[in-house]
Short mmCIF file of N, CA, C and O in Angstrom, two decimals:
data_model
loop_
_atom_site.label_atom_id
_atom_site.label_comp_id
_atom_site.label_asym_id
_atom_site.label_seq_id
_atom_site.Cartn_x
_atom_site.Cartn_y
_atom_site.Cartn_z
N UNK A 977 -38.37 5.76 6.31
CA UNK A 977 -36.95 5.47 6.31
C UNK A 977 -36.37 5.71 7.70
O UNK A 977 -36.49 6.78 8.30
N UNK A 978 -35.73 4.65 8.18
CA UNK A 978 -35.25 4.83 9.70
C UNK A 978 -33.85 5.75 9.51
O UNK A 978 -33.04 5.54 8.61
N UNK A 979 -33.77 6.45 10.17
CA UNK A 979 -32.43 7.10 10.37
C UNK A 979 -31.34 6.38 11.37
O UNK A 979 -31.59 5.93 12.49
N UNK A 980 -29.99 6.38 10.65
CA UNK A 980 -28.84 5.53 11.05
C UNK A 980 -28.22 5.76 12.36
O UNK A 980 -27.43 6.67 12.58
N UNK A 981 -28.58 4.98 13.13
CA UNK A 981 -27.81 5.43 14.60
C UNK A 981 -26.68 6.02 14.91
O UNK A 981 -26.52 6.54 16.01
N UNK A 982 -25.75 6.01 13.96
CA UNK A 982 -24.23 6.04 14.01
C UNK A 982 -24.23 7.49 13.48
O UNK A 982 -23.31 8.11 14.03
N UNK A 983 -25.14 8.47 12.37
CA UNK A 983 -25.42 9.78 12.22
C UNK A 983 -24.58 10.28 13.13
O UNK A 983 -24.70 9.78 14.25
N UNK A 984 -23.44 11.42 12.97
CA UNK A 984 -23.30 12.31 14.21
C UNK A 984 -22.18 11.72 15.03
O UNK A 984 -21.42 12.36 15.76
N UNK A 985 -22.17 10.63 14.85
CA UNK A 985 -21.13 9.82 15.94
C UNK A 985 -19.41 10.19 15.65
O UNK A 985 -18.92 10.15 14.52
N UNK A 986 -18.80 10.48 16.61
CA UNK A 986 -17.25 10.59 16.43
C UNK A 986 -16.73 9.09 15.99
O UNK A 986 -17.12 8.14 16.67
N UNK A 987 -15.88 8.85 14.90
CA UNK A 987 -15.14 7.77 14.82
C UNK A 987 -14.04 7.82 14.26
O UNK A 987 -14.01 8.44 13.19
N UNK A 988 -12.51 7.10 14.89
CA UNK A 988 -11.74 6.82 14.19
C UNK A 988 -11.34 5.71 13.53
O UNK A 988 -11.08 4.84 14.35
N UNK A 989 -11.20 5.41 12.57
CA UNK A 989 -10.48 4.72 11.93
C UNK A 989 -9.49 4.39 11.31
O UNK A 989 -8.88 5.40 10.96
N UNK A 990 -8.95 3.35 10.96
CA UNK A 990 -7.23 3.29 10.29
C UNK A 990 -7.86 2.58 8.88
O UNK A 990 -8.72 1.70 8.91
N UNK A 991 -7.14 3.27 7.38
CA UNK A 991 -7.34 2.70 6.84
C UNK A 991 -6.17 3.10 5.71
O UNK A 991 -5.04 3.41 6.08
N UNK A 992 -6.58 3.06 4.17
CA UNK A 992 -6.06 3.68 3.13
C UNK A 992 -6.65 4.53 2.39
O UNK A 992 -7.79 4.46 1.95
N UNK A 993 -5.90 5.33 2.24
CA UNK A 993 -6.74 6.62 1.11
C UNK A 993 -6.60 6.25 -0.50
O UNK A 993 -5.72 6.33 -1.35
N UNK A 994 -7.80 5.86 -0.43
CA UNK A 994 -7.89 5.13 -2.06
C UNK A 994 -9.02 5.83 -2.78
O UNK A 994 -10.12 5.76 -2.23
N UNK A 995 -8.90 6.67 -4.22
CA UNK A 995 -9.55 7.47 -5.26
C UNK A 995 -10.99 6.17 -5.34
O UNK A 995 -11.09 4.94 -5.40
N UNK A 996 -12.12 7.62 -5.29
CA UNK A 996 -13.46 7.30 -5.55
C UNK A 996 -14.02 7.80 -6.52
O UNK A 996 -15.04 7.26 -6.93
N UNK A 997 -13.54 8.95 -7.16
CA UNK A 997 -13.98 9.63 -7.88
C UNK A 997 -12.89 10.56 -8.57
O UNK A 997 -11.96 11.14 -8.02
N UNK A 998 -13.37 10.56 -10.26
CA UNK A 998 -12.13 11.33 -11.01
C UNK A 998 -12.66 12.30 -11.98
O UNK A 998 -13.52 12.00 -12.81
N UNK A 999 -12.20 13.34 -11.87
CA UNK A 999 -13.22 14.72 -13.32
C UNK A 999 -12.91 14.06 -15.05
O UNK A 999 -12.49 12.93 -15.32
N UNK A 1000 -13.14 14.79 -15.69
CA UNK A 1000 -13.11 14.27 -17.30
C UNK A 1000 -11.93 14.23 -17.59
O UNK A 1000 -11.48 13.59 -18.53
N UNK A 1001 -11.02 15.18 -16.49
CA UNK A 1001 -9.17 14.79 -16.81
C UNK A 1001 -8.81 13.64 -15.98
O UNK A 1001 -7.75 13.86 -15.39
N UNK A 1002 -9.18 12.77 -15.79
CA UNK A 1002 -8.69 11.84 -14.80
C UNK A 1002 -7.74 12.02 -13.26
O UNK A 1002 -6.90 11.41 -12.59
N UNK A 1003 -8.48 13.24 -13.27
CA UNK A 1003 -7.86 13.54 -11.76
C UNK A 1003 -8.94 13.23 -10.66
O UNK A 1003 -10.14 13.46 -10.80
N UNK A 1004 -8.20 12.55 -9.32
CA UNK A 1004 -8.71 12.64 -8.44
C UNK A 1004 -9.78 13.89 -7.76
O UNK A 1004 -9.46 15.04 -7.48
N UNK A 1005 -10.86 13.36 -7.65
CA UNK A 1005 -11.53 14.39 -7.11
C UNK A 1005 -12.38 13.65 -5.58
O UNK A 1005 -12.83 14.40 -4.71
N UNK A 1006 -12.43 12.88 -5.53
CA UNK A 1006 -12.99 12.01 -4.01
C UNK A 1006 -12.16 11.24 -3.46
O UNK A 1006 -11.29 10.69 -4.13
N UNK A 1007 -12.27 11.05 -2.12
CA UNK A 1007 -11.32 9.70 -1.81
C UNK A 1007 -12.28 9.30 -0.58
O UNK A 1007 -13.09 9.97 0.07
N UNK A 1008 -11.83 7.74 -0.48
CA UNK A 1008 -12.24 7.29 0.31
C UNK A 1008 -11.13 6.67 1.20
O UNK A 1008 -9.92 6.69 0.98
N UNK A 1009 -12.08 5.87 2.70
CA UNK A 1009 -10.91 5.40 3.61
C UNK A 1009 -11.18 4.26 3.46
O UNK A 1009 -12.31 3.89 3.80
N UNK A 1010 -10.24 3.33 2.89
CA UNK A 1010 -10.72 1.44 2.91
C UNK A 1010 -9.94 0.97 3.89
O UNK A 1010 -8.71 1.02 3.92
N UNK A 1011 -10.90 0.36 4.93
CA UNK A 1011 -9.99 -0.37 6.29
C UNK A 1011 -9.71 -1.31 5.93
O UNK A 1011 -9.87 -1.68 4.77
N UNK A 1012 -9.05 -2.19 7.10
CA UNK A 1012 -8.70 -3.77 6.80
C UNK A 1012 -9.69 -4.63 6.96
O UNK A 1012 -9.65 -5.77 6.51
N UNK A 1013 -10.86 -4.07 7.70
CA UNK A 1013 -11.76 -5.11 7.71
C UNK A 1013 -13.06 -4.91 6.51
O UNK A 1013 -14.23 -5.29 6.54
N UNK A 1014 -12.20 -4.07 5.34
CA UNK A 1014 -13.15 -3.60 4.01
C UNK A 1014 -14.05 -2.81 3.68
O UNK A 1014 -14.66 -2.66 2.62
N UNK A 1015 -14.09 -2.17 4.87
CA UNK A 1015 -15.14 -0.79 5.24
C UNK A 1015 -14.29 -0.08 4.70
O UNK A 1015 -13.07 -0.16 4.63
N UNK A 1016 -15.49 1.05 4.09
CA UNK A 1016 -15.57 2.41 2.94
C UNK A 1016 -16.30 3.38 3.75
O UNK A 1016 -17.50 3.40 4.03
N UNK A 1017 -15.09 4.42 4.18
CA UNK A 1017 -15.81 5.80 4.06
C UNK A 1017 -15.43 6.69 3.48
O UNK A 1017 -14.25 7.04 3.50
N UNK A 1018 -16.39 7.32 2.78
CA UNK A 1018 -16.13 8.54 1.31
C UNK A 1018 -16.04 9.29 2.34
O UNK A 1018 -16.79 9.34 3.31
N UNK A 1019 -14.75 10.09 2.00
CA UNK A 1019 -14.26 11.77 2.79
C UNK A 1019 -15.58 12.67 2.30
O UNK A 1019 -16.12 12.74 1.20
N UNK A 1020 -15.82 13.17 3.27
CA UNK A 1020 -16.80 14.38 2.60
C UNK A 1020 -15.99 15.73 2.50
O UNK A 1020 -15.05 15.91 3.27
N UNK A 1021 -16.33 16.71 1.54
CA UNK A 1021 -15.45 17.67 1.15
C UNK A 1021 -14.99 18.82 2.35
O UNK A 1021 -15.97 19.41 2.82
N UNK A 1022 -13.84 19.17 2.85
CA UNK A 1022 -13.76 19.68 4.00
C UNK A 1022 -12.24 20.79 3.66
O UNK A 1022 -11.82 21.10 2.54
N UNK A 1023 -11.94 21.02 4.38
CA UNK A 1023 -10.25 21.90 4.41
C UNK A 1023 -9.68 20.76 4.37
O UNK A 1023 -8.83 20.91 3.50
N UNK A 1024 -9.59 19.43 4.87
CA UNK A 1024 -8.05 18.65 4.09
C UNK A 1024 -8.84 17.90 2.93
O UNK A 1024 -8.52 16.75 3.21
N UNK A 1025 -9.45 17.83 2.08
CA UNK A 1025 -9.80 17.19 1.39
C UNK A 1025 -8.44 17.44 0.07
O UNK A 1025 -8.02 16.44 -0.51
N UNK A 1026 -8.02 18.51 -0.18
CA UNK A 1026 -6.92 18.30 -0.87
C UNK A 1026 -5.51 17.72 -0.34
O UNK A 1026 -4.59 17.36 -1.07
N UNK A 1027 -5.52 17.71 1.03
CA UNK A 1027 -4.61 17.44 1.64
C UNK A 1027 -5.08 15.55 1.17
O UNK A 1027 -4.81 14.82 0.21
N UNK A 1028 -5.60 15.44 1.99
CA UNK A 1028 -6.24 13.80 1.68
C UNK A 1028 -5.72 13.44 0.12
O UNK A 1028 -4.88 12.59 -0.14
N UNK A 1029 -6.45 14.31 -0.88
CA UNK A 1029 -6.19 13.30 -2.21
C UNK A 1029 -4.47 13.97 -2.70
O UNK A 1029 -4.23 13.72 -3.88
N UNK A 1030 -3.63 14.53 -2.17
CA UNK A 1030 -2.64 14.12 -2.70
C UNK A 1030 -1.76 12.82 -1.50
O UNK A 1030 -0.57 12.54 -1.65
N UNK A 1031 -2.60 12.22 -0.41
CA UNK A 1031 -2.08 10.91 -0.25
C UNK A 1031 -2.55 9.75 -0.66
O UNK A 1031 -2.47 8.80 0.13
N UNK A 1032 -2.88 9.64 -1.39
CA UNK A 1032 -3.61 8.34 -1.95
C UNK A 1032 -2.59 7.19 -2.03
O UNK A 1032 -1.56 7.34 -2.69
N UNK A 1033 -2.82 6.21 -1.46
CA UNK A 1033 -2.37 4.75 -1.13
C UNK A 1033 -1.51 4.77 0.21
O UNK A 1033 -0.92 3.74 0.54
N UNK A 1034 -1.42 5.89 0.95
CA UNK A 1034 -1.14 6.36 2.46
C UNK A 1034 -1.49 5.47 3.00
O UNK A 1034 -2.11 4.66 2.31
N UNK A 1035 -1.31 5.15 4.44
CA UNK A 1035 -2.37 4.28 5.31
C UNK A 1035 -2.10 5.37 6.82
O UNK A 1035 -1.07 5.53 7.47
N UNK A 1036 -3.32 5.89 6.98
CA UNK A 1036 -3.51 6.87 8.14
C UNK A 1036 -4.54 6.36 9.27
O UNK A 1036 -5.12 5.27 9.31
N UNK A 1037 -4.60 7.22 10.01
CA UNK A 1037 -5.61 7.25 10.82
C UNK A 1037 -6.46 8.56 10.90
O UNK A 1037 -6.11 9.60 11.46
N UNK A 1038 -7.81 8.32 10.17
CA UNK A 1038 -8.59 9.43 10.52
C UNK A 1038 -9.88 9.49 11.48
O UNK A 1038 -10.74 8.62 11.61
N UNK A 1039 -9.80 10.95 12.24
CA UNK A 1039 -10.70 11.03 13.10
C UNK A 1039 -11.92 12.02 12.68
O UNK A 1039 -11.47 13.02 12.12
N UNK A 1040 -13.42 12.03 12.77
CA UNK A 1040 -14.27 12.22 11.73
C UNK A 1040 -15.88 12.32 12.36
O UNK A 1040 -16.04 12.19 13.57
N UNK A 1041 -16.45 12.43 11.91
CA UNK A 1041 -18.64 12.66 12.20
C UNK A 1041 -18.28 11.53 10.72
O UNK A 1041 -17.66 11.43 9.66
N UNK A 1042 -19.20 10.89 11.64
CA UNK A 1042 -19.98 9.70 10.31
C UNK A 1042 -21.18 10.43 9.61
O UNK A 1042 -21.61 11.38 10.26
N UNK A 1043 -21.64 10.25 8.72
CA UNK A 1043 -22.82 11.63 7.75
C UNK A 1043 -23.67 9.65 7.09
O UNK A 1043 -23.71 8.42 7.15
N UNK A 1044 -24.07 10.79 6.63
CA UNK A 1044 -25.59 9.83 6.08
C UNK A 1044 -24.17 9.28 4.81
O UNK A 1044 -23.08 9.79 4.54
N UNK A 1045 -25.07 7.74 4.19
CA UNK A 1045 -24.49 6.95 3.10
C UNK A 1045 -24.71 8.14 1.75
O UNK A 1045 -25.64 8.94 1.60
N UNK A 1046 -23.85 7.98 1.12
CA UNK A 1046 -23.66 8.79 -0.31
C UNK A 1046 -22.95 7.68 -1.24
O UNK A 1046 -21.86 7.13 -1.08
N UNK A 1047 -24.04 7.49 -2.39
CA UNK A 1047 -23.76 6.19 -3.20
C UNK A 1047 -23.53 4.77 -2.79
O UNK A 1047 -23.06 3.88 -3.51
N UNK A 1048 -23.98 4.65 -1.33
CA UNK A 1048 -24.21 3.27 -0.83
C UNK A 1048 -22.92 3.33 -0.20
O UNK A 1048 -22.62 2.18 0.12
N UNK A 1049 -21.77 4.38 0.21
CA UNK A 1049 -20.80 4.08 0.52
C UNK A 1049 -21.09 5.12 2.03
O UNK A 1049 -21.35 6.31 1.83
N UNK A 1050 -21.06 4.72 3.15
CA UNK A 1050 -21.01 5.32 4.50
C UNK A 1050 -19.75 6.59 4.52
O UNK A 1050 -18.53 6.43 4.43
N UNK A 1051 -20.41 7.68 4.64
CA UNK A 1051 -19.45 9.23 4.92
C UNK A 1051 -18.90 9.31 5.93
O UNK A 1051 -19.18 8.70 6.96
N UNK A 1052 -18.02 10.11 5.76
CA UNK A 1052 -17.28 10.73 6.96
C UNK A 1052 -16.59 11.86 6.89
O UNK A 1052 -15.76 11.93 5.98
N UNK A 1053 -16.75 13.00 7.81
CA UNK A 1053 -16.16 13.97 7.63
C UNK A 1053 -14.99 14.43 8.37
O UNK A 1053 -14.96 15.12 9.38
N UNK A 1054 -14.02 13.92 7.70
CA UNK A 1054 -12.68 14.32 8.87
C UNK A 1054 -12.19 15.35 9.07
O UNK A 1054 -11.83 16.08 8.15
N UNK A 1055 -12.08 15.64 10.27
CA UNK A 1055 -11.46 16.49 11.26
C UNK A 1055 -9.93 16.53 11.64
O UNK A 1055 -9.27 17.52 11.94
N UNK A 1056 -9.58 15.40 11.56
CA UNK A 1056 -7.62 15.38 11.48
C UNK A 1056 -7.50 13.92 11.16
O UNK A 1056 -8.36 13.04 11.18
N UNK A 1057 -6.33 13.89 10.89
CA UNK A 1057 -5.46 12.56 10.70
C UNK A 1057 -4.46 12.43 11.23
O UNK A 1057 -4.00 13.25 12.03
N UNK A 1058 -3.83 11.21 10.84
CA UNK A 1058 -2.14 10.98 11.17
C UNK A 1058 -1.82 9.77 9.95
O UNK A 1058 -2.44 8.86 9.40
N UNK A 1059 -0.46 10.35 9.90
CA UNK A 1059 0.06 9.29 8.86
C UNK A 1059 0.42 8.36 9.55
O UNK A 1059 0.67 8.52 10.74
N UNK A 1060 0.56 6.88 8.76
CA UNK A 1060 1.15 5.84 10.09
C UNK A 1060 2.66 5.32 9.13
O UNK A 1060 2.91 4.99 7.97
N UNK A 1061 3.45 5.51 10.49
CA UNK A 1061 4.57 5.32 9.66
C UNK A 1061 4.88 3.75 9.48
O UNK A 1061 4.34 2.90 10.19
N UNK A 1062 5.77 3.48 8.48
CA UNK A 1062 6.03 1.77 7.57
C UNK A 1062 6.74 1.47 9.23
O UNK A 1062 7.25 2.29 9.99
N UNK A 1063 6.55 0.14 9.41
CA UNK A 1063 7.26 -0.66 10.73
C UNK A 1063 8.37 -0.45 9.86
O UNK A 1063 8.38 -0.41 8.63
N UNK A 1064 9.44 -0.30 10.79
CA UNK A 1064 11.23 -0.17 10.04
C UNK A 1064 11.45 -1.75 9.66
O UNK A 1064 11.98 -1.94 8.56
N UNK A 1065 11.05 -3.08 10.53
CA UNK A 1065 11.33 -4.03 9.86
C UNK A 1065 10.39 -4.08 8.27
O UNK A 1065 10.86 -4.44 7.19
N UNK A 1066 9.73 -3.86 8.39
CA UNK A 1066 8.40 -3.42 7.14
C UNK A 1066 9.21 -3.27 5.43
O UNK A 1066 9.12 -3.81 4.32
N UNK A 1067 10.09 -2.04 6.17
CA UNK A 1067 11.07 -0.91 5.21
C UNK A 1067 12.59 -2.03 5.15
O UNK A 1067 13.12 -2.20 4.06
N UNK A 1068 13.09 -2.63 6.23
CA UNK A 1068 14.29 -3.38 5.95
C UNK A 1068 13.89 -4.55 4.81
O UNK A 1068 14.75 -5.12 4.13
N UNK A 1069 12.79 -4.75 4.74
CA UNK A 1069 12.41 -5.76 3.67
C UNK A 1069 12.36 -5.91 2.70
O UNK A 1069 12.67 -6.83 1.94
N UNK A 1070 11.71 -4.45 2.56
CA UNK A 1070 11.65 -4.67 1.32
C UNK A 1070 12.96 -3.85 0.39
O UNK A 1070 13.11 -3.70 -0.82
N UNK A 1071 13.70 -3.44 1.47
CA UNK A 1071 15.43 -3.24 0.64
C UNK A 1071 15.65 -4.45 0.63
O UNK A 1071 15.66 -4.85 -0.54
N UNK A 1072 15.85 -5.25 1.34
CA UNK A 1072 16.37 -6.52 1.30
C UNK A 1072 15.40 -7.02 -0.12
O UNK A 1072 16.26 -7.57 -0.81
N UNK A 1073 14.49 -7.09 -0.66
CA UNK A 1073 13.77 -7.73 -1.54
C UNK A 1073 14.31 -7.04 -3.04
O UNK A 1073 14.56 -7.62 -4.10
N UNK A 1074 14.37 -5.75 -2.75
CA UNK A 1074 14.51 -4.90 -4.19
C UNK A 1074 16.15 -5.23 -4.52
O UNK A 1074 16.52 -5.20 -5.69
N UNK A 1075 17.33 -5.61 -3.22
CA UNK A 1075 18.50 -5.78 -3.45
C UNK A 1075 18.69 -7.08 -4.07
O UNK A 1075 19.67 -7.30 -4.78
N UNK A 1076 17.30 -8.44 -3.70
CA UNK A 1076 17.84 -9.15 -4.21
C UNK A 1076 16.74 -9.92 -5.53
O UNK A 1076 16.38 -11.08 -5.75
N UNK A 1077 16.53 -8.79 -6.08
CA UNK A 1077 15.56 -9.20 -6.75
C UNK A 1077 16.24 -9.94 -8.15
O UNK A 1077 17.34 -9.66 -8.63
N UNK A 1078 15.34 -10.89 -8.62
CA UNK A 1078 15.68 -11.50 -9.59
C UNK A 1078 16.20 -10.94 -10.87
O UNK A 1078 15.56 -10.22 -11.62
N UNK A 1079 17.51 -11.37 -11.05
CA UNK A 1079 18.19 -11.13 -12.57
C UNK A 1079 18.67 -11.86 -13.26
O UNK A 1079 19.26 -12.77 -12.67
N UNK A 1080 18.70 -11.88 -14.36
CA UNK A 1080 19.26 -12.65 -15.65
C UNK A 1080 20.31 -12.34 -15.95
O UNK A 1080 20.60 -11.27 -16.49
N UNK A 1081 21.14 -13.31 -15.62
CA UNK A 1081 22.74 -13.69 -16.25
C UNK A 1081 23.03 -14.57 -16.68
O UNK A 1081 22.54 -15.66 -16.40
N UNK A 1082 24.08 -14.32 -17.65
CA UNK A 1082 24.17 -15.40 -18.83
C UNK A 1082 25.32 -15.85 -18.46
O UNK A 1082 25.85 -14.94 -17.83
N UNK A 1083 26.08 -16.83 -18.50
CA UNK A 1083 26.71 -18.05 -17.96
C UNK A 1083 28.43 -17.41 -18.57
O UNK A 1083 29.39 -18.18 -18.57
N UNK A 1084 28.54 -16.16 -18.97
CA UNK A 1084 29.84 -15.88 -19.52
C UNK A 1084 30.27 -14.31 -18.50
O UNK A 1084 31.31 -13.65 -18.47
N UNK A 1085 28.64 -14.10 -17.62
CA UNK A 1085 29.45 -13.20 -16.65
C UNK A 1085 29.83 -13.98 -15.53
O UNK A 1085 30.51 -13.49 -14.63
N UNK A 1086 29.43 -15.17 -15.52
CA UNK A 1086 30.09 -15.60 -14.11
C UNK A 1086 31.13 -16.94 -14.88
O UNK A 1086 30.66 -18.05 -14.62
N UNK A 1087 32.20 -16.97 -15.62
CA UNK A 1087 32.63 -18.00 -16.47
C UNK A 1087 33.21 -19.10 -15.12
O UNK A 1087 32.98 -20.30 -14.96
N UNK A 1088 33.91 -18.29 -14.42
CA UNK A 1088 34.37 -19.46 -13.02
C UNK A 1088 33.62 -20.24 -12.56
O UNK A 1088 33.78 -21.45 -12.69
N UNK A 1089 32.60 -19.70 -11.89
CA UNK A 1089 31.18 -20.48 -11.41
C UNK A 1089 30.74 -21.45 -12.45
O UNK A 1089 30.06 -22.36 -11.97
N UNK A 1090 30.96 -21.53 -13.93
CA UNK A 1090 30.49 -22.37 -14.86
C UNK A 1090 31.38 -23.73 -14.58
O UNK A 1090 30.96 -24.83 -14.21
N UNK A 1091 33.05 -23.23 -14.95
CA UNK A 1091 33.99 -24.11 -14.66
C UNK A 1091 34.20 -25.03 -13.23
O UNK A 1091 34.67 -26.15 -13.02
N UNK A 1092 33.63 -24.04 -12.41
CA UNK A 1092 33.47 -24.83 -10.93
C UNK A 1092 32.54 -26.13 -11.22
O UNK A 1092 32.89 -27.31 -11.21
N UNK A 1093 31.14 -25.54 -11.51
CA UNK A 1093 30.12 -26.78 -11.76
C UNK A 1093 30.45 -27.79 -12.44
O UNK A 1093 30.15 -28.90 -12.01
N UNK A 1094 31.14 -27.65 -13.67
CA UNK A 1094 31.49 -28.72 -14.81
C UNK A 1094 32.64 -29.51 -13.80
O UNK A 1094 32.53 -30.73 -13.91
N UNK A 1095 33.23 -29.27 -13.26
CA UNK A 1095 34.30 -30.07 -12.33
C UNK A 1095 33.62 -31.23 -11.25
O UNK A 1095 33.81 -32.44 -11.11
N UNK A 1096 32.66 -30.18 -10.52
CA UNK A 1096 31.78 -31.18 -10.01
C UNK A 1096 30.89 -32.22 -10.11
O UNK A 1096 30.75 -33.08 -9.24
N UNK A 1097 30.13 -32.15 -11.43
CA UNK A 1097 29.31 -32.85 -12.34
C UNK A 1097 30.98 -34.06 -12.54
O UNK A 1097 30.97 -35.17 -12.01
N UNK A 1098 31.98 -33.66 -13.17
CA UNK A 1098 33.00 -34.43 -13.52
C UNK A 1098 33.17 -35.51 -12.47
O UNK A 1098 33.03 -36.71 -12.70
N UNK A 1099 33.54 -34.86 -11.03
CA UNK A 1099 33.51 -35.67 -9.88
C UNK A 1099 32.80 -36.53 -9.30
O UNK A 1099 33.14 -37.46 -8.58
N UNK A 1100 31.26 -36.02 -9.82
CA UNK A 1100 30.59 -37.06 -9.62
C UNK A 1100 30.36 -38.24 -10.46
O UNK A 1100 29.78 -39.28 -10.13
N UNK A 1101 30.94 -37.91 -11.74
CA UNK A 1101 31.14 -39.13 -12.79
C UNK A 1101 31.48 -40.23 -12.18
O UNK A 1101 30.76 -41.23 -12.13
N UNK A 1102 32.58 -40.12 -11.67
CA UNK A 1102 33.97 -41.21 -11.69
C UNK A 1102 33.27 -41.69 -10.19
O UNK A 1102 33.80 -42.58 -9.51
#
C-alpha cells in the first residue's frame, strides 16, 4: 500500500460544516468540511471538535494536517478556523426575498384594485 503524499501536509480550506456522523440519539457526533469543489474532509476529534459541531451549515475556513482516509473520506485535523461572514449584498437579499415573498389574497382585501380592473377590462370593451 503506497502511502499518500499529502499525509502531514498543512492545508486550508473553505468549505461547510456538514454532520457525518450521529449516536443512537440522533445527535451529531462527526462533522465534516464539504468544499465547493465537493471535497470531504472528516474533522478528526480535537479541542474544537465541539466547537465545530455546534456550527453545522456555517461556511468557514479551516486550517489543518491532512491524516490518512477514514471511511473513504480524506481527514483533517484542524487547528483553527474562521467563520466567513454572509456578503451584506448576500443578507440584503434575502430580506428583500422574505419581504416579498409570496401571499394569498383574496380579492375582498384589496376591493378597489378589483373595481379598478373591472373599469379597465370595461374600457377596453367599447
Amino acid at each position: 500500500m503506497m502511502r499518500d503524499s499529502k499525509i502531514g501536509r498543512q492545508l486550508t480550506v473553505k468549505g461547510i460544516v456538514t454532520p457525518s456522523d450521529w449516536d443512537d440519539d440522533g445527535n451529531v457526533t462527526a462533522v465534516v468540511v464539504s468544499t465547493p469543489s465537493e471535497e470531504e474532509y472528516l474533522v478528526e476529534r480535537s479541542d474544537l471538535t465541539e466547537e465545530l459541531l455546534g456550527l453545522l451549515g456555517a461556511e468557514l475556513v479551516v486550517t489543518g494536517t491532512i491524516g490518512p482516509e477514514k471511511r473513504g473520506i480524506k481527514t483533517i485535523a484542524v487547528r483553527r478556523y474562521e467563520l466567513l461572514e454572509e456578503d451584506e449584498e448576500e443578507e440584503e437579499l434575502e430580506e428583500e426575498e422574505e419581504f416579498y415573498e409570496e401571499k394569498e389574497f383574496s380579492d375582498e382585501e384589496f376591493p378597489e384594485e378589483e373595481e379598478e380592473l373591472e373599469e379597465e377590462e370595461e374600457e377596453k370593451e367599447w
